[in-house]
Coordinates of C-alpha atoms and ligand atoms in Angstrom, one line a residue:
M1 CA 117.4 113.7 93.9
T2 CA 119.4 115.7 91.4
E3 CA 117.4 116.6 88.3
S4 CA 119.0 115.6 85.0
K5 CA 119.0 118.5 82.6
N6 CA 118.1 118.2 79.0
F7 CA 120.2 119.9 76.3
I8 CA 117.9 122.9 76.0
Q9 CA 117.9 123.5 79.7
Q10 CA 121.7 123.3 79.7
I11 CA 121.9 126.0 76.9
I12 CA 119.4 128.3 78.7
E13 CA 121.2 128.0 82.0
D14 CA 124.6 128.6 80.4
D15 CA 123.2 131.7 78.7
L16 CA 121.7 133.0 82.0
S17 CA 124.9 132.4 84.0
S18 CA 127.2 133.8 81.4
G19 CA 125.0 136.9 81.3
K20 CA 124.3 136.6 77.6
H21 CA 120.6 136.9 78.6
K22 CA 119.0 138.3 81.7
N23 CA 115.5 137.2 80.8
I24 CA 114.7 134.4 78.4
I25 CA 111.9 134.8 75.9
T26 CA 110.5 131.8 74.0
R27 CA 107.5 131.6 71.8
F28 CA 104.8 129.2 70.6
P29 CA 104.0 130.1 67.0
P30 CA 101.0 128.1 65.7
E31 CA 99.6 128.6 62.2
P32 CA 95.9 129.1 62.7
N33 CA 94.9 126.5 60.2
G34 CA 93.6 123.8 62.5
Y35 CA 93.0 122.9 66.1
L36 CA 95.9 122.1 68.4
H37 CA 96.8 118.5 69.0
I38 CA 98.8 116.6 71.6
G39 CA 102.0 117.2 69.6
H40 CA 101.4 120.9 69.9
A41 CA 100.7 120.4 73.6
K42 CA 104.3 119.0 73.8
S43 CA 105.7 122.1 72.2
I44 CA 103.5 124.3 74.4
C45 CA 104.8 122.6 77.5
I46 CA 108.4 123.0 76.4
N47 CA 108.1 126.7 75.4
F48 CA 105.9 127.9 78.1
G49 CA 107.4 125.5 80.6
F50 CA 110.9 126.8 80.2
A51 CA 109.7 130.4 80.3
E52 CA 107.9 129.6 83.6
K53 CA 110.9 127.7 85.0
Y54 CA 113.3 130.5 84.4
N55 CA 111.0 133.4 85.1
G56 CA 111.0 134.5 81.5
Q57 CA 108.3 135.0 79.0
C58 CA 106.7 132.9 76.3
N59 CA 104.9 134.7 73.5
L60 CA 101.8 133.2 71.9
R61 CA 102.2 134.3 68.3
F62 CA 99.9 133.4 65.5
D63 CA 101.9 132.6 62.4
D64 CA 99.2 134.0 60.1
T65 CA 101.2 134.7 57.0
N66 CA 99.0 132.5 54.8
P67 CA 95.6 134.2 54.1
S68 CA 93.9 131.3 52.3
K69 CA 93.8 128.6 55.0
E70 CA 93.4 130.6 58.2
E71 CA 90.2 131.2 60.1
E72 CA 89.1 133.0 63.2
E73 CA 87.6 129.8 64.6
Y74 CA 91.1 128.3 64.8
V75 CA 92.5 131.4 66.5
S76 CA 90.0 131.3 69.3
S77 CA 90.3 127.6 69.7
I78 CA 94.1 127.9 70.0
I79 CA 93.8 130.6 72.6
E80 CA 91.3 128.6 74.6
D81 CA 93.5 125.5 74.5
V82 CA 96.7 127.2 75.6
R83 CA 94.9 128.8 78.5
W84 CA 93.2 125.6 79.4
L85 CA 96.6 123.8 79.6
G86 CA 97.4 126.4 82.3
F87 CA 99.8 128.7 80.6
E88 CA 100.1 132.5 80.3
W89 CA 101.7 134.6 77.7
G90 CA 103.2 138.1 77.8
D91 CA 101.0 141.3 77.7
K92 CA 99.1 140.4 74.6
I93 CA 98.6 137.9 71.9
L94 CA 100.9 138.5 68.9
Y95 CA 100.3 138.1 65.2
A96 CA 102.9 137.7 62.5
S97 CA 100.6 139.8 60.4
D98 CA 101.4 142.8 62.7
Y99 CA 104.9 142.7 61.3
F100 CA 103.9 142.8 57.6
D101 CA 105.1 146.4 57.2
E102 CA 108.4 145.6 58.9
M103 CA 108.9 142.5 56.8
Y104 CA 108.3 144.4 53.7
T105 CA 110.8 147.1 54.6
H106 CA 113.4 144.4 55.3
A107 CA 112.6 142.8 51.9
E108 CA 113.2 146.2 50.2
T109 CA 116.5 146.4 52.1
L110 CA 117.6 143.1 50.5
V111 CA 116.5 144.3 47.1
K112 CA 118.4 147.5 47.5
N113 CA 121.5 145.6 48.6
G114 CA 121.3 143.4 45.5
K115 CA 120.4 140.4 47.7
A116 CA 116.9 139.8 46.3
F117 CA 115.3 139.9 42.8
I118 CA 112.0 139.7 41.1
C119 CA 111.6 136.5 39.2
D120 CA 109.0 135.9 36.5
L121 CA 109.4 132.1 36.4
S122 CA 106.3 130.1 37.3
A123 CA 106.1 128.1 40.5
E124 CA 106.6 125.0 38.4
E125 CA 109.7 126.4 36.6
I126 CA 111.2 127.5 39.9
N127 CA 110.8 124.0 41.1
Q128 CA 112.5 122.5 38.1
F129 CA 115.3 125.0 38.3
R130 CA 115.9 124.2 41.9
G131 CA 117.7 120.9 41.2
T132 CA 117.8 118.0 43.7
L133 CA 120.0 116.8 46.5
T134 CA 122.3 115.3 43.9
K135 CA 121.9 117.8 41.1
S136 CA 122.8 121.5 41.5
G137 CA 120.2 124.1 40.6
R138 CA 120.1 126.5 37.6
E139 CA 120.0 130.2 38.0
S140 CA 116.9 132.1 37.0
P141 CA 117.2 134.1 33.8
F142 CA 115.8 137.1 35.9
R143 CA 118.5 136.7 38.5
N144 CA 120.6 139.6 37.2
R145 CA 117.9 142.2 36.9
P146 CA 119.2 145.6 37.8
T147 CA 118.5 146.7 41.3
D148 CA 116.3 149.7 40.3
E149 CA 114.1 147.5 38.1
N150 CA 113.8 145.0 41.0
L151 CA 112.7 147.7 43.4
D152 CA 110.3 149.2 41.0
L153 CA 108.7 145.8 40.2
F154 CA 108.5 144.9 43.9
R155 CA 106.7 148.1 44.7
R156 CA 104.3 147.5 41.8
M157 CA 103.8 143.9 43.0
K158 CA 102.8 145.4 46.4
A159 CA 100.6 148.0 44.7
G160 CA 98.6 145.2 43.0
E161 CA 99.6 145.6 39.4
F162 CA 100.3 141.9 38.8
S163 CA 98.2 138.8 38.9
N164 CA 98.6 135.8 41.2
G165 CA 101.7 133.7 40.4
S166 CA 103.1 136.0 37.7
K167 CA 106.0 137.2 39.8
V168 CA 107.8 136.5 43.1
L169 CA 110.5 138.0 45.1
R170 CA 113.4 135.7 45.6
A171 CA 116.6 135.9 47.7
K172 CA 119.8 135.8 45.7
I173 CA 121.9 133.3 47.5
D174 CA 123.4 130.2 45.8
M175 CA 121.9 127.8 43.3
N176 CA 124.7 125.3 44.0
N177 CA 124.3 125.2 47.7
S178 CA 124.0 121.6 49.0
N179 CA 121.2 122.9 51.2
L180 CA 118.1 123.2 48.9
N181 CA 116.7 125.9 51.2
M182 CA 119.5 128.2 50.2
R183 CA 118.8 128.0 46.5
D184 CA 117.3 131.4 45.9
P185 CA 114.2 130.8 48.0
V186 CA 111.0 132.7 47.4
L187 CA 110.3 135.5 49.9
Y188 CA 107.1 137.0 48.6
R189 CA 104.3 135.8 46.4
I190 CA 101.3 137.5 44.9
L191 CA 98.0 136.5 46.4
H192 CA 94.9 138.7 45.8
E193 CA 93.2 137.5 48.9
S194 CA 91.8 139.0 52.1
H195 CA 93.5 138.2 55.3
H196 CA 91.6 137.6 58.5
R197 CA 93.4 140.6 60.2
T198 CA 94.8 142.8 57.5
G199 CA 91.8 142.6 55.2
D200 CA 92.7 143.8 51.7
A201 CA 95.7 145.9 52.7
W202 CA 98.1 143.4 51.1
C203 CA 98.2 141.4 47.9
I204 CA 101.7 140.1 48.5
Y205 CA 102.3 137.7 51.4
P206 CA 105.6 136.6 52.9
M207 CA 106.6 133.0 52.7
Y208 CA 107.0 131.0 55.9
D209 CA 110.8 130.9 55.8
W210 CA 111.2 134.6 55.2
A211 CA 108.7 135.5 57.9
H212 CA 109.6 133.0 60.6
G213 CA 113.1 134.1 61.5
L214 CA 112.1 137.7 61.3
E215 CA 109.2 137.3 63.7
D216 CA 111.6 135.8 66.3
S217 CA 114.0 138.6 65.7
I218 CA 111.4 141.3 66.0
E219 CA 110.1 139.9 69.3
G220 CA 113.6 139.5 70.7
I221 CA 113.2 135.8 71.2
T222 CA 116.2 134.5 73.0
H223 CA 115.7 130.8 72.4
S224 CA 113.7 129.8 69.4
L225 CA 112.7 126.2 70.2
C226 CA 111.4 124.3 67.2
T227 CA 111.0 120.8 65.8
L228 CA 113.8 119.0 63.9
E229 CA 112.5 119.6 60.4
F230 CA 113.7 123.2 60.8
E231 CA 117.3 122.3 61.3
D232 CA 117.9 122.6 57.5
H233 CA 116.2 126.0 57.5
R234 CA 118.4 127.4 60.2
P235 CA 121.2 128.4 57.7
L236 CA 118.7 130.3 55.7
Y237 CA 117.3 132.2 58.8
D238 CA 120.9 132.9 59.7
W239 CA 121.6 134.3 56.3
F240 CA 118.6 136.6 56.4
L241 CA 119.4 138.0 59.8
E242 CA 123.1 138.6 58.9
Q243 CA 122.1 140.4 55.7
L244 CA 119.8 142.6 57.5
N245 CA 122.1 143.0 60.5
V246 CA 119.3 142.6 63.0
Y247 CA 118.9 140.8 66.4
H248 CA 119.7 137.2 66.1
P249 CA 117.8 134.6 68.3
R250 CA 119.3 131.2 68.9
Q251 CA 117.3 128.4 67.3
I252 CA 117.4 125.0 69.0
E253 CA 115.7 122.0 67.5
F254 CA 114.0 119.1 69.3
A255 CA 112.2 116.0 68.1
R256 CA 108.5 116.2 67.5
L257 CA 106.2 114.0 69.4
N258 CA 104.5 111.2 67.6
L259 CA 101.9 109.0 69.2
N260 CA 100.8 105.5 68.0
F261 CA 97.2 104.6 67.1
T262 CA 96.5 108.1 65.9
V263 CA 97.3 110.7 63.3
M264 CA 98.7 114.2 63.9
S265 CA 98.8 115.8 60.6
K266 CA 96.5 118.7 60.4
R267 CA 95.5 117.8 56.9
M268 CA 94.4 114.3 58.1
L269 CA 92.6 115.7 61.1
L270 CA 90.7 118.1 58.9
E271 CA 89.8 115.2 56.7
L272 CA 88.4 113.3 59.6
V273 CA 86.3 116.3 60.5
E274 CA 85.1 117.2 57.0
G275 CA 84.5 113.5 56.1
N276 CA 82.3 113.2 59.2
Y277 CA 84.4 110.3 60.5
V278 CA 84.2 112.1 63.8
S279 CA 81.7 114.6 65.2
G280 CA 84.1 117.6 65.0
W281 CA 87.6 118.8 66.0
N282 CA 86.6 118.2 69.6
D283 CA 85.3 114.7 69.2
P284 CA 86.5 112.8 72.3
R285 CA 88.4 110.4 70.0
M286 CA 90.5 113.1 68.4
P287 CA 94.1 113.7 69.5
T288 CA 93.3 117.4 69.7
I289 CA 93.5 119.2 73.0
S290 CA 89.8 120.1 72.7
G291 CA 89.0 116.5 72.1
M292 CA 91.0 115.4 75.1
R293 CA 89.3 118.1 77.2
R294 CA 85.9 116.9 76.2
R295 CA 87.0 113.3 76.8
G296 CA 87.8 114.3 80.4
Y297 CA 91.6 114.4 80.4
S298 CA 92.9 117.1 82.7
P299 CA 95.5 119.7 81.8
A300 CA 97.7 118.2 84.6
S301 CA 97.7 114.8 83.1
I302 CA 98.7 116.1 79.6
R303 CA 101.4 118.2 81.1
K304 CA 102.7 115.3 83.1
F305 CA 102.7 113.1 80.0
A306 CA 104.7 115.8 78.2
E307 CA 107.1 116.1 81.1
N308 CA 107.7 112.4 81.4
L309 CA 108.6 112.1 77.8
G310 CA 111.3 114.7 78.2
V311 CA 113.0 116.6 75.4
A312 CA 114.7 114.5 72.7
K313 CA 117.0 115.0 69.8
R314 CA 115.8 112.0 68.0
E315 CA 112.4 111.2 66.6
M316 CA 110.4 108.6 68.5
T317 CA 106.8 107.4 68.8
A318 CA 105.3 107.5 72.2
D319 CA 102.8 104.8 73.3
I320 CA 99.3 106.1 73.7
A321 CA 99.1 103.8 76.7
L322 CA 101.5 106.1 78.4
L323 CA 99.2 109.0 78.0
E324 CA 96.3 107.0 79.3
H325 CA 98.4 105.9 82.2
S326 CA 99.0 109.6 83.0
V327 CA 95.3 110.3 82.8
R328 CA 94.4 107.4 85.1
E329 CA 97.0 108.4 87.7
D330 CA 95.7 111.9 87.9
L331 CA 92.0 110.8 88.0
N332 CA 92.7 108.1 90.6
K333 CA 93.8 110.9 93.0
R334 CA 91.0 113.3 92.5
A335 CA 87.9 111.8 90.7
L336 CA 84.8 111.3 92.9
R337 CA 83.4 107.8 92.9
F338 CA 79.9 107.0 92.0
M339 CA 78.0 103.8 91.1
G340 CA 76.6 103.6 87.6
V341 CA 75.2 100.6 86.0
L342 CA 76.0 100.7 82.3
D343 CA 74.0 97.6 81.1
P344 CA 71.3 97.1 83.8
L345 CA 69.7 93.9 85.0
K346 CA 66.8 94.2 87.4
I347 CA 66.9 92.4 90.7
V348 CA 64.2 92.3 93.3
I349 CA 65.0 91.8 97.0
E350 CA 62.1 89.7 98.1
N351 CA 62.5 90.2 101.8
F352 CA 62.9 94.0 101.6
P353 CA 59.7 96.1 102.1
E354 CA 58.1 97.4 99.0
D355 CA 57.8 101.1 99.9
K356 CA 60.9 101.4 102.0
V357 CA 63.9 103.4 100.8
E358 CA 67.0 103.1 103.0
E359 CA 70.1 105.1 102.8
V360 CA 73.6 103.6 102.9
E361 CA 76.8 105.5 103.0
G362 CA 79.4 105.6 100.2
I363 CA 83.0 106.9 100.3
N364 CA 83.5 109.6 97.7
N365 CA 87.2 109.0 97.2
P366 CA 89.2 106.4 99.0
E367 CA 92.4 108.3 97.9
D368 CA 91.2 111.5 99.5
P369 CA 89.4 111.4 102.9
S370 CA 88.5 115.1 102.6
A371 CA 86.2 114.3 99.8
G372 CA 83.8 112.9 102.4
K373 CA 80.8 110.6 102.1
R374 CA 77.5 110.5 100.4
K375 CA 74.1 108.8 100.9
I376 CA 73.0 106.2 98.4
P377 CA 69.4 105.0 98.3
F378 CA 68.8 101.3 98.6
S379 CA 65.4 99.8 97.8
R380 CA 63.6 96.6 97.0
E381 CA 64.1 96.9 93.2
L382 CA 67.7 97.4 92.1
F383 CA 69.8 97.3 89.0
I384 CA 73.1 95.4 88.7
E385 CA 75.4 95.0 85.7
K386 CA 74.1 92.3 83.4
S387 CA 77.7 90.9 83.1
D388 CA 77.8 90.5 86.9
F389 CA 75.4 87.5 86.7
M390 CA 75.9 84.2 85.1
E391 CA 73.5 81.3 85.1
D392 CA 76.1 78.6 84.3
A393 CA 79.0 80.1 86.0
P394 CA 82.5 78.6 85.9
K395 CA 84.2 77.9 89.2
K396 CA 86.2 81.1 89.1
F397 CA 83.2 83.4 88.6
F398 CA 82.9 85.2 91.9
R399 CA 80.1 87.5 91.0
L400 CA 76.4 86.6 91.2
T401 CA 75.0 83.2 90.3
L402 CA 72.0 81.2 91.4
G403 CA 72.2 80.2 95.1
K404 CA 75.4 82.2 95.7
E405 CA 75.9 85.1 98.1
V406 CA 77.7 88.4 97.1
R407 CA 78.1 91.8 98.6
L408 CA 76.4 94.9 97.2
R409 CA 78.9 97.6 97.6
Y410 CA 78.2 99.7 100.8
A411 CA 74.9 97.9 101.4
Y412 CA 74.2 94.2 102.1
F413 CA 75.0 90.6 101.3
I414 CA 72.4 89.2 98.9
T415 CA 71.7 85.7 97.6
C416 CA 70.1 84.9 94.2
K417 CA 67.1 82.7 94.6
D418 CA 65.5 82.6 91.2
I419 CA 65.9 83.6 87.6
I420 CA 63.1 85.0 85.5
K421 CA 63.3 84.8 81.8
N422 CA 61.2 86.2 78.9
E423 CA 59.7 84.1 76.1
N424 CA 63.0 84.3 74.2
G425 CA 64.8 82.7 77.1
E426 CA 66.6 85.9 78.0
I427 CA 67.1 86.7 81.7
V428 CA 65.0 89.8 82.6
E429 CA 65.0 89.7 86.4
L430 CA 66.6 88.0 89.3
R431 CA 64.8 87.3 92.6
C432 CA 67.1 87.7 95.6
T433 CA 67.1 88.0 99.3
Y434 CA 69.2 90.1 101.5
D435 CA 70.7 89.6 105.0
P436 CA 69.6 92.6 107.1
E437 CA 72.5 91.8 109.5
T438 CA 75.1 92.7 106.9
K439 CA 74.4 96.4 106.6
G440 CA 77.5 98.3 105.4
G441 CA 78.8 95.2 103.7
S442 CA 80.1 92.9 106.4
A443 CA 78.6 90.0 108.3
P444 CA 78.7 89.9 112.2
D445 CA 79.3 86.2 112.1
G446 CA 82.5 86.8 110.1
R447 CA 81.5 84.9 107.0
K448 CA 83.1 86.2 103.8
V449 CA 81.9 86.6 100.3
K450 CA 84.2 86.8 97.3
G451 CA 82.3 89.2 95.0
T452 CA 81.4 92.8 95.5
L453 CA 79.0 94.3 92.9
H454 CA 78.0 97.9 92.2
W455 CA 74.3 98.6 91.9
V456 CA 71.7 101.4 91.8
S457 CA 68.2 101.7 93.1
A458 CA 65.7 101.1 90.3
E459 CA 63.3 103.9 91.4
N460 CA 65.9 106.2 92.9
S461 CA 68.4 106.4 90.1
L462 CA 68.8 108.6 87.0
P463 CA 68.8 107.6 83.4
M464 CA 72.0 108.2 81.4
E465 CA 73.5 107.7 78.0
V466 CA 77.1 106.4 78.1
R467 CA 79.4 106.8 75.2
L468 CA 82.2 104.3 75.2
Y469 CA 85.2 105.3 73.2
D470 CA 88.0 103.2 71.9
R471 CA 91.0 104.0 69.8
L472 CA 90.1 105.8 66.6
F473 CA 92.5 103.6 64.6
T474 CA 93.3 99.9 64.6
T475 CA 96.9 100.2 63.5
E476 CA 99.9 101.6 65.3
N477 CA 100.8 103.9 62.4
P478 CA 97.5 104.7 60.7
A479 CA 99.1 107.2 58.3
K480 CA 101.1 104.4 56.8
V481 CA 99.1 102.7 54.0
E482 CA 100.1 100.7 51.0
E483 CA 100.2 102.3 47.5
G484 CA 96.8 103.5 46.6
G485 CA 95.4 103.1 50.1
H486 CA 94.1 105.8 52.3
F487 CA 94.6 106.4 56.1
T488 CA 90.8 106.3 56.7
Q489 CA 90.8 102.6 55.9
N490 CA 92.5 102.1 59.3
I491 CA 89.7 103.7 61.3
N492 CA 88.4 101.5 64.0
P493 CA 84.7 100.8 63.1
N494 CA 84.0 100.2 66.8
S495 CA 85.6 103.3 68.2
L496 CA 82.3 104.5 69.6
S497 CA 79.5 102.5 71.1
V498 CA 76.6 104.3 72.7
L499 CA 74.7 102.7 75.7
K500 CA 71.2 104.1 76.0
G501 CA 69.6 102.5 79.0
S502 CA 72.3 103.0 81.7
R503 CA 71.4 104.2 85.3
V504 CA 73.3 106.1 87.8
E505 CA 72.9 107.0 91.5
P506 CA 71.2 110.4 92.2
A507 CA 74.2 111.9 93.9
V508 CA 75.8 112.4 90.5
Q509 CA 73.5 115.5 90.1
T510 CA 76.2 117.5 91.8
V511 CA 78.7 116.8 89.0
K512 CA 79.4 119.7 86.7
K513 CA 79.6 119.6 82.9
G514 CA 83.1 118.6 81.9
E515 CA 83.9 117.1 85.3
T516 CA 85.4 113.6 85.3
I517 CA 84.3 111.0 87.9
Q518 CA 84.7 107.3 88.4
F519 CA 82.0 104.8 88.0
E520 CA 83.2 102.1 90.4
R521 CA 84.6 99.0 88.6
Q522 CA 83.9 100.6 85.2
G523 CA 86.3 103.4 84.6
Y524 CA 86.4 107.2 84.5
F525 CA 83.6 109.2 82.8
C526 CA 83.2 112.8 82.0
L527 CA 79.8 114.6 82.0
D528 CA 79.6 115.8 78.4
S529 CA 80.0 119.5 78.0
E530 CA 78.5 119.8 74.5
D531 CA 75.5 117.6 74.1
F532 CA 72.6 118.0 76.5
S533 CA 69.2 116.2 77.0
E534 CA 66.3 117.0 79.3
Q535 CA 65.7 113.3 79.7
Y536 CA 69.1 111.8 80.6
L537 CA 72.7 112.6 81.5
I538 CA 75.4 112.1 78.9
F539 CA 78.7 110.6 80.0
N540 CA 81.8 110.1 77.9
R541 CA 84.1 107.3 79.0
T542 CA 87.5 109.0 79.6
V543 CA 89.5 105.9 80.2
S544 CA 89.0 102.4 81.6
L545 CA 90.4 101.6 85.0
R546 CA 93.0 99.3 83.6
D547 CA 94.8 99.1 80.3
T548 CA 92.7 96.3 78.8
W549 CA 93.9 97.0 75.3
K550 CA 97.5 96.1 76.2
K551 CA 96.3 92.7 77.4
I552 CA 94.3 92.1 74.3
Q553 CA 97.2 93.2 72.1
K554 CA 99.5 90.8 74.0
K555 CA 97.1 88.0 73.5
V556 CA 96.9 88.8 69.8
D557 CA 100.6 89.0 69.5
N558 CA 101.1 85.7 71.4
N559 CA 98.6 84.0 69.1
F560 CA 99.9 85.4 65.9
G561 CA 103.4 86.4 66.6
Ligands
ATP1 P1 101.8 122.6 59.6 O1 102.9 123.6 59.8 O2 102.0 121.5 58.7 O3 100.4 123.2 59.4 P2 102.4 122.0 62.4 O4 101.9 120.8 63.1 O5 103.8 122.3 62.2 O6 101.6 121.9 61.0 P3 102.1 124.7 63.5 O7 100.9 125.4 63.7 O8 103.1 125.2 62.5 O9 101.6 123.3 63.0 O10 102.8 124.3 64.8 C1 103.1 125.2 65.9 C2 104.3 124.7 66.6 O11 104.0 123.4 67.2 C3 105.5 124.6 65.8 O12 106.5 125.2 66.4 C4 105.7 123.1 65.7 O13 107.1 122.8 65.6 C5 105.1 122.5 66.9 N1 104.6 121.2 66.7 C6 103.8 120.8 65.7 N2 103.6 119.4 65.8 C7 104.4 119.0 66.8 C8 104.6 117.7 67.4 N3 104.1 116.6 66.9 N4 105.5 117.6 68.4 C9 106.1 118.7 68.9 N5 105.9 120.0 68.4 C10 105.0 120.1 67.4
MG2 MG1 104.5 124.2 61.1

């Protein structure tokens, strides 16, 4: 099969074969003002992925030019997430703040060349003067300040003589340019604030647009891959680099990843955390990488998802079902199988001896024979899933009902003989018998049963808490709300349900924190890596075995559509 190349690959390969570049260098430049989400994962896979593919290098660079919103916690979470996804960067982690001196020197160059000036307009005035897409801008009254005065003021700005907001350094480009980014953009502002790495060394900080292209140039980035919203900024970056006559990377834009049923704006994610709508940035319902890790998604499944989506030039929204599909495919191949009963109903096998515990053998992973087998204790008192029994069962109900025979997975055929109810009429116990001839789950006389149930021994099983997650939002595009509305109104009130009395077979004790397994017939579950109890195991549902949501959605659509 020949692999079809996307437009970025094509450019990189052309640059390598023409000899324009010997080694490609890309970069992933997060601003440390939040945790990484699945959209970032896409960007990481593209940037690190191409570097890997073409034996180049991808820099992990923190775009830490904004002192007010950045925190160490975000830096370490980002490092952890990139590493967890399975990528490596060059010799060391890079920080935009390491280039503050160089950026400042470049800014002085612009000033000296009459290409930048100190402006005393307020932020609001600058905004008003900028004009709009249909109206040209107005020049600042400070635009024609003499060069010497600009240089002097700039140095005094740096020295801390002026208060926040009283002055800025602006590029002198063109207030009539059809591209608003070119209308004398601000390069430096005054912020008397400590920075997480440079401390109090600076009280002027570079604006994103000034800093970003320079960072790429300083690092010798060959292909600066970024999202489409930077297309309109490219002429500005080009202008800066030309004025300074420094190395010029090639910027290529691609479409950002959007995912339905979730939000990806850092501001909204922060609001979910701070408003306690979720338990934190790594809540398993969050679209963050740390949330997905805690939920039990593997790096491989996230990478596969990103790869399947390809690189696009046009904005699109991916279906979250596609991500879940990728997660399932990966887990199906490698997750160990266990039996866990989420909502237990006790059954007593009347013809099985009271003190006897027998061991039956279970297959650890039918997809992978090398995963081997395990022993599962079988005893007189067992638990099955409440939903696997029905008193007044319809014809098509193949699970357990009074008088009918079913198979207990890996064990025996059993028949339900009697139902025991409490004073409220609720079923509390079933009395059954088993056929000792059917050990292993088949009858020597060849008779068949339609239903196979999972089960655990009552005595020889472990208690567990199971957290069932559903989508965090009920609408496809939760960020979209009517006038006066707020995205939190679209939160799914049932996105988490906690089951307290669940039971699981003892072999599960070998499972490690953060490992995802399958509970047969129930789905994939991850042993929680954060919360811990002495009394019981805590499992997060990673994903159901099938895409039940799709079916429900279809039904809803059919009914109302
Ligand atoms: P903001 O800049 O508003 O804080 P951001 O999501 O752009 O948010 P950055 O930290 O600047 O956050 O992002 C780092 C990199 O990840 C950028 O190069 C950006 O283009 C890329 N990126 C962010 N969101 C997505 C997305 N949804 N799909 C693909 N790439 C993304
Ligand atoms: Mg950004």
